Tab-separated table of C-alpha atoms and ligand atoms in Angstrom:
chain	number	residue	atom	x	y	z
O	1	MET	CA	-42.470	15.124	61.971
O	2	THR	CA	-44.316	14.838	58.735
O	3	ALA	CA	-43.079	18.242	57.640
O	4	GLN	CA	-39.588	17.013	58.275
O	5	SER	CA	-40.068	13.437	57.172
O	6	ASP	CA	-41.443	14.397	53.739
O	7	PRO	CA	-38.283	16.003	52.454
O	8	ILE	CA	-36.321	13.128	53.987
O	9	ARG	CA	-38.516	10.612	52.218
O	10	ARG	CA	-38.116	12.588	49.010
O	11	LEU	CA	-34.376	12.603	49.491
O	12	GLY	CA	-34.480	8.896	50.060
O	13	ARG	CA	-36.483	8.400	46.892
O	14	ALA	CA	-34.060	10.562	44.914
O	15	ALA	CA	-31.149	8.528	46.243
O	16	GLY	CA	-32.956	5.370	45.221
O	17	VAL	CA	-33.462	6.669	41.686
O	18	ALA	CA	-29.803	7.707	41.495
O	19	LEU	CA	-28.733	4.268	42.691
O	20	ALA	CA	-30.969	2.626	40.098
O	21	LEU	CA	-29.399	4.796	37.408
O	22	VAL	CA	-25.896	3.879	38.545
O	23	LEU	CA	-26.891	0.217	38.576
O	24	ALA	CA	-28.363	0.553	35.085
O	25	VAL	CA	-25.104	2.045	33.819
O	26	VAL	CA	-23.131	-0.787	35.447
O	27	VAL	CA	-25.472	-3.379	33.926
O	28	VAL	CA	-25.108	-1.809	30.437
O	29	GLY	CA	-21.320	-1.803	30.898
O	30	ALA	CA	-21.346	-5.494	31.729
O	31	ALA	CA	-23.416	-6.346	28.644
O	32	PRO	CA	-21.516	-7.723	25.613
O	33	PRO	CA	-19.469	-4.842	24.168
O	34	ALA	CA	-20.280	-3.495	20.726
O	35	LYS	CA	-18.663	-5.534	17.954
O	36	ARG	CA	-15.281	-4.398	16.748
O	37	ARG	CA	-14.907	-3.320	13.174
O	38	ALA	CA	-13.169	-5.637	10.671
O	39	THR	CA	-12.643	-4.573	7.085
O	40	LEU	CA	-12.729	-8.210	5.976
O	41	VAL	CA	-13.580	-11.578	7.477
O	42	VAL	CA	-12.732	-14.861	5.762
O	43	THR	CA	-14.852	-17.551	7.338
O	44	GLY	CA	-15.985	-21.149	7.092
O	45	GLY	CA	-12.952	-22.832	5.584
O	46	THR	CA	-10.246	-24.977	7.108
O	47	VAL	CA	-7.688	-22.478	8.402
O	48	VAL	CA	-4.105	-23.753	8.284
O	49	THR	CA	-2.417	-21.110	10.428
O	50	MET	CA	1.276	-22.148	10.297
O	51	ASP	CA	1.622	-20.476	13.706
O	52	ALA	CA	4.087	-21.800	16.310
O	53	GLN	CA	1.689	-24.600	17.301
O	54	ARG	CA	0.829	-25.245	13.622
O	55	ARG	CA	-2.848	-24.978	14.556
O	56	VAL	CA	-5.455	-26.030	12.030
O	57	LEU	CA	-8.986	-24.724	12.661
O	58	SER	CA	-11.728	-26.666	10.927
O	59	PRO	CA	-13.789	-24.651	10.425
O	60	GLY	CA	-12.011	-21.418	11.233
O	61	ALA	CA	-12.162	-17.724	10.442
O	62	VAL	CA	-9.734	-14.869	10.006
O	63	ALA	CA	-10.647	-11.270	10.850
O	64	ILE	CA	-8.702	-8.513	9.112
O	65	ASP	CA	-8.726	-4.811	9.847
O	66	GLY	CA	-6.894	-2.695	7.314
O	67	LYS	CA	-3.518	-4.275	6.607
O	68	ALA	CA	-3.388	-6.596	9.600
O	69	ILE	CA	-4.921	-9.797	10.897
O	70	VAL	CA	-6.767	-8.969	14.139
O	71	ALA	CA	-8.033	-12.423	15.094
O	72	VAL	CA	-7.976	-16.088	14.075
O	73	ASP	CA	-10.661	-18.183	15.726
O	74	THR	CA	-13.781	-20.260	15.130
O	75	PRO	CA	-16.416	-18.756	12.792
O	76	GLN	CA	-18.790	-18.340	15.781
O	77	ALA	CA	-16.228	-16.520	17.909
O	78	ILE	CA	-15.257	-14.189	15.060
O	79	ALA	CA	-18.912	-13.503	14.181
O	80	ALA	CA	-19.644	-12.658	17.830
O	81	ARG	CA	-16.732	-10.233	18.123
O	82	TYR	CA	-16.427	-8.591	14.709
O	83	ALA	CA	-18.701	-6.646	12.403
O	84	ALA	CA	-17.326	-7.375	8.955
O	85	ALA	CA	-17.493	-4.711	6.248
O	86	ASP	CA	-16.767	-7.475	3.721
O	87	LEU	CA	-17.134	-11.229	4.053
O	88	ILE	CA	-15.589	-14.114	2.134
O	89	GLN	CA	-17.249	-17.504	2.634
O	90	ALA	CA	-14.556	-20.145	2.375
O	91	ASP	CA	-16.625	-23.300	2.901
O	92	GLY	CA	-15.023	-26.287	1.203
O	93	ALA	CA	-11.750	-24.400	0.924
O	94	VAL	CA	-8.483	-24.152	2.818
O	95	VAL	CA	-7.306	-20.752	4.045
O	96	LEU	CA	-3.554	-20.441	4.521
O	97	PRO	CA	-0.758	-17.874	4.540
O	98	GLY	CA	0.191	-16.620	1.071
O	99	LEU	CA	3.081	-18.559	-0.448
O	100	ILE	CA	6.539	-16.973	-0.378
O	101	ASN	CA	8.844	-17.471	-3.340
O	102	THR	CA	12.407	-16.916	-2.126
O	103	HIS	CA	14.216	-16.956	-5.475
O	104	GLY	CA	13.396	-15.923	-8.996
O	105	HIS	CA	13.883	-13.698	-11.977
O	106	ALA	CA	10.308	-12.645	-12.700
O	107	ALA	CA	10.821	-11.047	-16.109
O	108	MET	CA	12.383	-14.267	-17.420
O	109	VAL	CA	8.848	-15.511	-18.040
O	110	MET	CA	9.502	-13.810	-21.392
O	111	TYR	CA	12.030	-16.614	-22.139
O	112	ARG	CA	9.734	-19.404	-20.984
O	113	GLY	CA	9.991	-22.410	-23.281
O	114	LEU	CA	12.448	-20.624	-25.545
O	115	ALA	CA	15.033	-23.347	-25.157
O	116	ASP	CA	14.603	-26.546	-23.180
O	117	ASP	CA	16.349	-29.886	-22.870
O	118	LEU	CA	19.835	-28.458	-23.201
O	119	ALA	CA	22.989	-28.721	-21.136
O	120	LEU	CA	23.317	-25.776	-18.750
O	121	MET	CA	26.174	-24.084	-20.651
O	122	ASP	CA	24.511	-24.520	-24.062
O	123	TRP	CA	21.255	-23.262	-22.639
O	124	LEU	CA	22.901	-20.225	-21.082
O	125	GLN	CA	25.408	-19.333	-23.772
O	126	LYS	CA	23.473	-20.121	-26.949
O	127	TYR	CA	20.021	-19.007	-25.849
O	128	ILE	CA	19.543	-17.202	-22.572
O	129	PHE	CA	22.531	-14.826	-22.622
O	130	PRO	CA	22.039	-13.856	-26.320
O	131	ALA	CA	18.317	-13.398	-25.781
O	132	GLU	CA	18.970	-11.280	-22.716
O	133	GLY	CA	21.776	-9.358	-24.423
O	134	LYS	CA	19.501	-8.331	-27.264
O	135	THR	CA	16.176	-7.942	-25.492
O	136	VAL	CA	16.546	-6.911	-21.828
O	137	SER	CA	15.137	-3.405	-21.591
O	138	PRO	CA	12.904	-1.498	-19.176
O	139	GLU	CA	10.000	-2.507	-21.436
O	140	LEU	CA	10.805	-6.230	-21.323
O	141	VAL	CA	11.240	-6.099	-17.553
O	142	ARG	CA	7.964	-4.219	-17.138
O	143	VAL	CA	5.931	-6.477	-19.448
O	144	GLY	CA	7.601	-9.645	-18.136
O	145	THR	CA	7.215	-8.804	-14.462
O	146	ARG	CA	3.549	-7.906	-14.941
O	147	LEU	CA	3.012	-11.298	-16.568
O	148	ALA	CA	4.922	-13.042	-13.783
O	149	ALA	CA	3.005	-11.133	-11.092
O	150	LEU	CA	-0.274	-12.148	-12.725
O	151	GLU	CA	0.798	-15.795	-12.721
O	152	MET	CA	2.000	-15.541	-9.127
O	153	LEU	CA	-1.063	-13.898	-7.632
O	154	GLN	CA	-3.263	-16.349	-9.563
O	155	SER	CA	-1.347	-19.271	-8.053
O	156	GLY	CA	-1.226	-18.036	-4.473
O	157	THR	CA	2.201	-16.416	-4.268
O	158	THR	CA	1.965	-13.251	-2.207
O	159	LEU	CA	5.680	-12.401	-2.047
O	160	HIS	CA	8.330	-12.922	-4.678
O	161	THR	CA	12.069	-12.513	-4.432
O	162	ASP	CA	13.755	-11.180	-7.529
O	163	MET	CA	17.255	-10.744	-8.899
O	164	TYR	CA	17.254	-8.959	-12.217
O	165	TYR	CA	17.945	-5.806	-14.217
O	166	PHE	CA	16.076	-2.488	-14.259
O	167	GLU	CA	14.791	-3.500	-10.827
O	168	GLU	CA	12.797	-0.272	-10.456
O	169	GLU	CA	10.533	-1.621	-13.217
O	170	VAL	CA	10.159	-4.870	-11.271
O	171	ALA	CA	9.206	-2.847	-8.196
O	172	LYS	CA	6.617	-0.794	-10.093
O	173	ALA	CA	4.989	-3.870	-11.662
O	174	THR	CA	5.026	-5.694	-8.311
O	175	LYS	CA	3.251	-2.783	-6.619
O	176	GLU	CA	0.800	-2.489	-9.491
O	177	ALA	CA	-0.152	-6.160	-9.019
O	178	GLY	CA	-0.338	-5.551	-5.263
O	179	ILE	CA	1.927	-8.422	-4.191
O	180	ARG	CA	5.069	-8.070	-2.074
O	181	GLY	CA	8.595	-8.196	-3.407
O	182	VAL	CA	12.075	-8.545	-1.977
O	183	LEU	CA	13.758	-7.174	-5.041
O	184	GLY	CA	17.478	-7.167	-5.699
O	185	GLN	CA	19.132	-5.005	-8.316
O	186	THR	CA	21.710	-7.230	-10.022
O	187	VAL	CA	25.390	-6.367	-9.766
O	188	ILE	CA	27.575	-8.425	-12.106
O	189	GLY	CA	31.153	-8.285	-13.382
O	190	PHE	CA	30.461	-7.859	-17.090
O	191	PRO	CA	28.527	-5.275	-19.109
O	192	VAL	CA	24.768	-5.843	-18.934
O	193	ALA	CA	21.722	-4.007	-20.203
O	194	ASP	CA	21.411	-1.630	-17.262
O	195	ALA	CA	25.079	-1.188	-16.264
O	196	LYS	CA	28.329	-1.165	-18.233
O	197	THR	CA	30.465	-1.813	-15.157
O	198	PRO	CA	30.004	-3.242	-11.654
O	199	ALA	CA	30.468	0.304	-10.303
O	200	GLU	CA	27.516	1.447	-12.407
O	201	GLY	CA	25.506	-1.514	-11.172
O	202	LEU	CA	26.337	-0.598	-7.573
O	203	ALA	CA	25.334	3.022	-8.108
O	204	ARG	CA	22.084	1.881	-9.702
O	205	ALA	CA	21.426	-0.461	-6.764
O	206	GLY	CA	22.001	2.389	-4.309
O	207	ARG	CA	19.556	4.659	-6.149
O	208	PHE	CA	16.982	1.854	-6.306
O	209	MET	CA	17.273	1.104	-2.601
O	210	GLN	CA	16.919	4.777	-1.721
O	211	ALA	CA	13.908	5.240	-4.014
O	212	PHE	CA	11.912	2.372	-2.468
O	213	ARG	CA	13.146	2.675	1.120
O	214	GLY	CA	10.269	2.111	3.569
O	215	ASP	CA	7.833	0.991	0.863
O	216	PRO	CA	4.876	-0.966	2.311
O	217	LEU	CA	5.168	-3.770	-0.298
O	218	VAL	CA	8.713	-3.665	-1.648
O	219	VAL	CA	11.975	-4.424	0.146
O	220	ALA	CA	14.575	-2.960	-2.199
O	221	THR	CA	17.968	-4.631	-2.035
O	222	VAL	CA	21.056	-5.554	-4.025
O	223	ALA	CA	21.807	-8.866	-5.718
O	224	PRO	CA	25.465	-9.588	-6.526
O	225	HIS	CA	25.003	-12.390	-9.074
O	226	SER	CA	27.500	-14.919	-7.621
O	227	MET	CA	31.044	-15.360	-6.331
O	228	TYR	CA	32.240	-16.330	-9.827
O	229	THR	CA	30.813	-13.321	-11.701
O	230	VAL	CA	31.577	-10.535	-9.191
O	231	ASP	CA	35.008	-9.574	-7.779
O	232	ALA	CA	35.721	-9.469	-4.027
O	233	GLU	CA	35.784	-5.675	-3.737
O	234	THR	CA	32.404	-5.353	-5.436
O	235	LEU	CA	30.986	-8.168	-3.308
O	236	LYS	CA	32.070	-6.306	-0.166
O	237	ALA	CA	30.530	-3.093	-1.482
O	238	THR	CA	27.178	-4.852	-2.017
O	239	ARG	CA	27.391	-6.233	1.523
O	240	ASP	CA	27.943	-2.713	2.890
O	241	LEU	CA	25.007	-1.407	0.868
O	242	ALA	CA	22.659	-4.113	2.200
O	243	ARG	CA	23.875	-3.475	5.734
O	244	THR	CA	23.316	0.284	5.413
O	245	TYR	CA	19.715	-0.268	4.366
O	246	GLY	CA	19.083	-3.158	6.758
O	247	VAL	CA	17.945	-5.478	3.968
O	248	PRO	CA	19.002	-9.040	3.077
O	249	LEU	CA	21.656	-9.631	0.424
O	250	LEU	CA	20.585	-11.922	-2.426
O	251	THR	CA	22.990	-14.129	-4.357
O	252	HIS	CA	23.439	-17.487	-6.092
O	253	LEU	CA	25.567	-20.087	-4.296
O	254	ALA	CA	27.086	-23.427	-5.330
O	255	GLU	CA	24.498	-24.079	-8.016
O	256	THR	CA	26.649	-26.365	-10.157
O	257	ARG	CA	29.587	-28.676	-9.682
O	258	ASP	CA	31.590	-26.520	-12.134
O	259	GLU	CA	31.192	-23.514	-9.850
O	260	VAL	CA	32.743	-25.457	-6.967
O	261	VAL	CA	35.586	-26.849	-9.119
O	262	GLU	CA	36.381	-23.366	-10.413
O	263	SER	CA	36.299	-21.878	-6.928
O	264	MET	CA	38.612	-24.553	-5.547
O	265	ALA	CA	41.056	-24.017	-8.444
O	266	LYS	CA	41.049	-20.237	-8.102
O	267	HIS	CA	40.791	-19.699	-4.337
O	268	ALA	CA	41.395	-23.148	-2.801
O	269	LEU	CA	38.061	-22.544	-1.076
O	270	SER	CA	34.509	-23.677	-1.723
O	271	PRO	CA	32.081	-20.912	-2.800
O	272	ALA	CA	30.550	-20.759	0.705
O	273	ALA	CA	34.013	-20.642	2.338
O	274	TYR	CA	35.198	-17.980	-0.115
O	275	PHE	CA	32.234	-15.754	0.712
O	276	ASP	CA	33.036	-16.313	4.386
O	277	ALA	CA	36.738	-15.490	3.903
O	278	ILE	CA	35.999	-12.115	2.329
O	279	GLY	CA	33.421	-11.225	5.014
O	280	PHE	CA	30.468	-11.325	2.638
O	281	TRP	CA	28.345	-13.210	5.167
O	282	ASP	CA	28.742	-10.463	7.771
O	283	THR	CA	25.204	-9.260	7.026
O	284	PRO	CA	21.952	-11.235	6.578
O	285	ALA	CA	21.855	-12.996	3.208
O	286	VAL	CA	19.707	-15.396	1.211
O	287	ALA	CA	21.744	-17.808	-0.907
O	288	ALA	CA	19.906	-19.457	-3.778
O	289	HIS	CA	20.450	-23.126	-4.679
O	290	GLY	CA	23.303	-24.404	-2.487
O	291	VAL	CA	23.139	-27.639	-4.475
O	292	HIS	CA	26.794	-28.545	-3.959
O	293	LEU	CA	27.348	-27.768	-0.299
O	294	THR	CA	29.623	-29.874	1.906
O	295	ASP	CA	28.990	-30.449	5.610
O	296	ALA	CA	31.653	-27.811	6.312
O	297	ASP	CA	29.817	-25.365	4.036
O	298	ILE	CA	26.541	-26.012	5.875
O	299	ALA	CA	28.358	-25.345	9.165
O	300	ILE	CA	29.601	-22.005	7.788
O	301	LEU	CA	26.114	-21.006	6.654
O	302	GLN	CA	24.682	-22.040	10.008
O	303	LYS	CA	27.295	-20.053	11.936
O	304	ARG	CA	26.836	-17.008	9.705
O	305	ARG	CA	23.028	-17.333	9.785
O	306	VAL	CA	22.808	-17.412	5.997
O	307	ALA	CA	19.378	-18.525	4.787
O	308	LEU	CA	19.022	-20.941	1.907
O	309	SER	CA	16.568	-20.746	-0.986
O	310	HIS	CA	15.838	-24.181	-2.394
O	311	ASN	CA	14.764	-24.389	-6.059
O	312	PRO	CA	14.030	-28.067	-6.751
O	313	GLU	CA	12.464	-27.736	-10.210
O	314	SER	CA	15.245	-25.615	-11.692
O	315	ASN	CA	17.870	-27.892	-10.118
O	316	MET	CA	16.212	-30.968	-11.626
O	317	LYS	CA	15.534	-29.497	-15.067
O	318	LEU	CA	19.107	-28.291	-15.461
O	319	ALA	CA	20.357	-31.505	-13.804
O	320	SER	CA	22.285	-29.427	-11.269
O	321	GLY	CA	21.671	-31.959	-8.496
O	322	ALA	CA	19.769	-32.388	-5.247
O	323	ALA	CA	20.592	-29.742	-2.654
O	324	PRO	CA	21.297	-31.147	0.840
O	325	VAL	CA	18.131	-29.560	2.173
O	326	THR	CA	17.203	-32.063	4.860
O	327	LYS	CA	20.778	-31.899	6.179
O	328	ALA	CA	20.624	-28.105	6.173
O	329	LEU	CA	17.332	-28.165	8.079
O	330	ARG	CA	18.769	-30.582	10.640
O	331	ALA	CA	21.752	-28.241	11.056
O	332	GLY	CA	19.344	-25.445	11.936
O	333	LEU	CA	19.490	-23.432	8.720
O	334	THR	CA	16.494	-21.388	7.696
O	335	VAL	CA	15.339	-22.720	4.339
O	336	GLY	CA	12.809	-21.178	1.962
O	337	LEU	CA	11.462	-22.478	-1.317
O	338	GLY	CA	11.780	-20.861	-4.748
O	339	THR	CA	10.890	-21.431	-8.358
O	340	ASP	CA	13.905	-19.703	-9.960
O	341	GLY	CA	13.249	-17.988	-13.297
O	342	ALA	CA	10.604	-19.452	-15.590
O	343	ALA	CA	13.205	-20.208	-18.271
O	344	SER	CA	14.422	-23.081	-16.123
O	345	ASN	CA	11.264	-24.387	-14.453
O	346	ASN	CA	9.021	-23.386	-16.512
O	347	ASP	CA	6.313	-21.971	-14.273
O	348	LEU	CA	6.043	-20.010	-11.050
O	349	ASP	CA	3.634	-22.352	-9.274
O	350	MET	CA	4.765	-22.731	-5.661
O	351	PHE	CA	2.410	-25.672	-5.062
O	352	GLU	CA	4.350	-27.565	-7.676
O	353	ALA	CA	7.627	-26.456	-6.087
O	354	MET	CA	6.489	-27.947	-2.748
O	355	ARG	CA	5.517	-31.249	-4.351
O	356	GLN	CA	8.669	-31.517	-6.458
O	357	ALA	CA	10.874	-30.704	-3.469
O	358	ALA	CA	9.266	-33.480	-1.448
O	359	PHE	CA	9.660	-36.020	-4.255
O	360	LEU	CA	13.240	-34.959	-5.053
O	361	HIS	CA	14.510	-35.485	-1.503
O	362	LYS	CA	12.607	-38.693	-0.895
O	363	LEU	CA	14.113	-40.130	-4.067
O	364	SER	CA	17.640	-38.780	-3.704
O	365	GLU	CA	17.891	-39.898	-0.069
O	366	GLY	CA	16.108	-43.193	-0.695
O	367	ASP	CA	13.882	-42.370	2.274
O	368	PRO	CA	10.161	-41.587	1.946
O	369	THR	CA	10.014	-40.245	5.511
O	370	VAL	CA	12.132	-37.155	4.756
O	371	ALA	CA	10.814	-33.894	3.259
O	372	SER	CA	7.307	-34.304	4.699
O	373	ALA	CA	4.310	-32.320	3.470
O	374	GLN	CA	4.404	-30.324	6.705
O	375	THR	CA	8.083	-29.442	6.157
O	376	MET	CA	7.455	-28.409	2.547
O	377	LEU	CA	4.546	-26.173	3.545
O	378	GLU	CA	6.728	-24.621	6.238
O	379	MET	CA	9.439	-23.849	3.669
O	380	ALA	CA	6.866	-22.212	1.375
O	381	THR	CA	5.362	-20.038	4.141
O	382	ILE	CA	6.919	-19.314	7.546
O	383	GLY	CA	10.354	-20.642	6.514
O	384	GLY	CA	10.484	-18.347	3.495
O	385	ALA	CA	9.372	-15.412	5.620
O	386	ALA	CA	12.121	-16.139	8.154
O	387	ALA	CA	14.711	-16.570	5.375
O	388	LEU	CA	13.917	-13.047	4.189
O	389	GLY	CA	14.012	-11.621	7.726
O	390	MET	CA	10.244	-11.084	7.756
O	391	GLY	CA	9.144	-13.951	9.994
O	392	ASP	CA	7.712	-11.527	12.562
O	393	ARG	CA	5.404	-9.880	9.985
O	394	ILE	CA	4.282	-12.522	7.481
O	395	GLY	CA	4.338	-16.295	6.857
O	396	SER	CA	1.562	-17.363	9.240
O	397	LEU	CA	-2.011	-16.444	10.144
O	398	GLU	CA	-1.857	-14.824	13.568
O	399	ALA	CA	-3.288	-11.695	15.149
O	400	GLY	CA	-0.871	-8.831	14.627
O	401	LYS	CA	0.653	-10.144	11.413
O	402	LEU	CA	0.098	-8.571	8.015
O	403	ALA	CA	-2.898	-9.985	6.178
O	404	ASP	CA	-1.290	-12.003	3.361
O	405	LEU	CA	-3.479	-15.056	2.804
O	406	ILE	CA	-5.031	-17.233	0.157
O	407	VAL	CA	-8.206	-19.246	-0.191
O	408	VAL	CA	-7.685	-22.574	-1.977
O	409	SER	CA	-10.550	-24.658	-3.286
O	410	MET	CA	-10.562	-28.318	-2.251
O	411	ARG	CA	-13.590	-29.405	-4.234
O	412	SER	CA	-12.115	-30.923	-7.404
O	413	ALA	CA	-12.239	-34.664	-8.095
O	414	ARG	CA	-8.474	-34.690	-7.676
O	415	GLN	CA	-8.819	-33.322	-4.129
O	416	THR	CA	-11.635	-35.620	-2.996
O	417	PRO	CA	-11.830	-36.888	-0.294
O	418	MET	CA	-9.771	-34.706	2.050
O	419	TYR	CA	-8.525	-36.283	5.269
O	420	ASN	CA	-5.526	-34.047	5.808
O	421	PRO	CA	-5.409	-30.467	4.422
O	422	VAL	CA	-1.610	-30.194	4.635
O	423	SER	CA	-1.161	-33.409	2.643
O	424	HIS	CA	-3.586	-32.089	0.023
O	425	LEU	CA	-1.910	-28.685	-0.246
O	426	VAL	CA	1.420	-30.324	-1.058
O	427	TYR	CA	0.514	-33.515	-2.917
O	428	VAL	CA	-2.592	-32.753	-5.021
O	429	THR	CA	-3.208	-29.015	-5.123
O	430	ARG	CA	-2.205	-26.786	-8.044
O	431	GLY	CA	-1.896	-23.054	-8.361
O	432	ASP	CA	-5.102	-23.009	-10.407
O	433	ASP	CA	-7.011	-24.172	-7.323
O	434	VAL	CA	-6.369	-20.812	-5.632
O	435	ARG	CA	-9.635	-18.858	-5.581
O	436	THR	CA	-8.758	-15.705	-3.693
O	437	THR	CA	-5.501	-13.893	-2.958
O	438	ILE	CA	-5.170	-11.191	-0.300
O	439	VAL	CA	-2.033	-9.128	0.371
O	440	ASN	CA	-1.716	-6.443	3.048
O	441	GLY	CA	-5.457	-6.833	3.648
O	442	ARG	CA	-6.276	-6.007	0.037
O	443	ILE	CA	-8.097	-8.512	-2.181
O	444	LEU	CA	-6.031	-8.903	-5.371
O	445	MET	CA	-8.005	-11.803	-6.819
O	446	ARG	CA	-11.521	-12.700	-5.736
O	447	ASP	CA	-13.028	-15.981	-6.823
O	448	ARG	CA	-10.503	-16.155	-9.718
O	449	ARG	CA	-11.237	-12.596	-10.863
O	450	VAL	CA	-8.029	-10.543	-10.835
O	451	LEU	CA	-8.784	-7.075	-9.530
O	452	THR	CA	-5.438	-5.309	-9.827
O	453	LEU	CA	-4.061	-6.134	-13.283
O	454	ASN	CA	-5.844	-6.066	-16.632
O	455	GLN	CA	-5.348	-9.720	-17.477
O	456	ALA	CA	-6.115	-9.453	-21.217
O	457	ALA	CA	-3.734	-6.522	-21.662
O	458	VAL	CA	-0.935	-8.209	-19.675
O	459	LEU	CA	-1.163	-11.346	-21.865
O	460	ALA	CA	-1.451	-9.385	-25.127
O	461	ASP	CA	1.619	-7.250	-24.288
O	462	ALA	CA	3.640	-10.367	-23.482
O	463	ARG	CA	2.654	-12.126	-26.731
O	464	LYS	CA	3.562	-9.045	-28.727
O	465	LEU	CA	6.953	-8.728	-27.065
O	466	ALA	CA	7.640	-12.457	-27.557
O	467	ALA	CA	7.965	-11.834	-31.306
O	468	LYS	CA	10.957	-9.583	-30.604
O	469	VAL	CA	12.519	-12.196	-28.327
O	470	ARG	CA	12.136	-14.888	-30.966
O	471	ALA	CA	13.632	-12.662	-33.647
O	472	ALA	CA	16.617	-11.927	-31.405
O	473	VAL	CA	17.405	-15.594	-30.861
O	474	GLU	CA	16.672	-16.914	-34.356
O	475	PRO	CA	17.243	-13.972	-36.704
O	476	ALA	CA	17.365	-16.015	-39.902
O	477	ALA	CA	15.198	-18.986	-39.029
O	478	PRO	CA	11.813	-19.039	-40.750
O	479	GLN	CA	8.808	-19.751	-38.538
O	480	SER	CA	7.950	-23.392	-38.780
O	481	SER	CA	5.179	-25.450	-37.309
O	482	VAL	CA	7.236	-28.614	-37.718
O	483	ALA	CA	8.776	-29.783	-34.507
O	484	ARG	CA	12.544	-29.677	-34.506
S	1	ZN	ZN1	18.474	-17.869	-10.221
């Protein structure tokens, strides 16, 4: 018995050991899993997500891996789940999606303050067009866009929309700064610096769109200037080009009363209806301004799913009028916010654009309940993203979206106390309050230190080039320190 029972007992013991081992493995498996890797975690601030529920986490944290956001949660939850290679402490700050500028002409920062307080036609014909005619060059576009990109990333703009000349230079400077761009090569009906004819402009746009197709930061597109500066055939050709590349068309629409009067006289149609009649709206488009839109125009834009870019500061400074933005929003239009070019604003600060938009509509409608802070922040983030057809990738802080976010200090006297972060972002915050700017998971500015552009060189190049701009506009005028 014993001779037999010994091996049996040994077998039994072996089975017991094996079972213990299996149990041990199961127990280890049930233990908290190893932390996931995150290239960057931003933690401790108030996180304004702008997600579908408009969640605000206070405090909150955002985990980023590579280009994408992998989680948005409480600081404790993120710390428990992620091992961060790099950490940004955002205590006392607000973390929000990077601001999206849906209309501008970046290089026009070179004409900032060149001529103010003039009627639109005087401003354009005596100053801006001559200055552009004599000075627009690849160099001016490169130097100007670098300066604009510096100003934008310093003030929390992570995507800018551009309509200008030599757009490949805009794209290069945008990528150098590390921000995103939806960049439209201008097509216009008269000779300009980079094209003698609209056909040349179209060919240039096609080459530009091909060259930057699939770029991780740049959406290369075409920007027919407006319905009054481009003929119908060329407008249709730009539409076809945008459709071929699957990118949004960019144009100006109903900016001034004169434009509408001219359109009615020439076509017996409003600018929006004319675009509709020629089939221009048959592909996704972003129309800038829309100051003088009728209810019928808004219905056309709604039906054609045309997005609107609202530029309150430019519209006020040039006395163009108050765009029917709250009406457009009620009609279901997608509306983004823009600064327009710096010659008519005169800065690229999207915080200011939010505040001015709110004030403009409250005043013009005689109703302080319209254009709320929440609505303005939506226009500057998720609304702008949707207007550009990128609402599924950017515009809010959510797992799976690209990591475009900013950290905004809330510790100045002006921002104290803070009861409501959204109110503060719109009504008291300035671009200079932005501490850190992140695009595609890459830190472009950290605690006010710009990491992508050489700030001193960008400013020096712009000052140097400004002498040429001044000479072009006032060839005979001596420099004078006396105000005129
Ligand atoms: Zn414009």
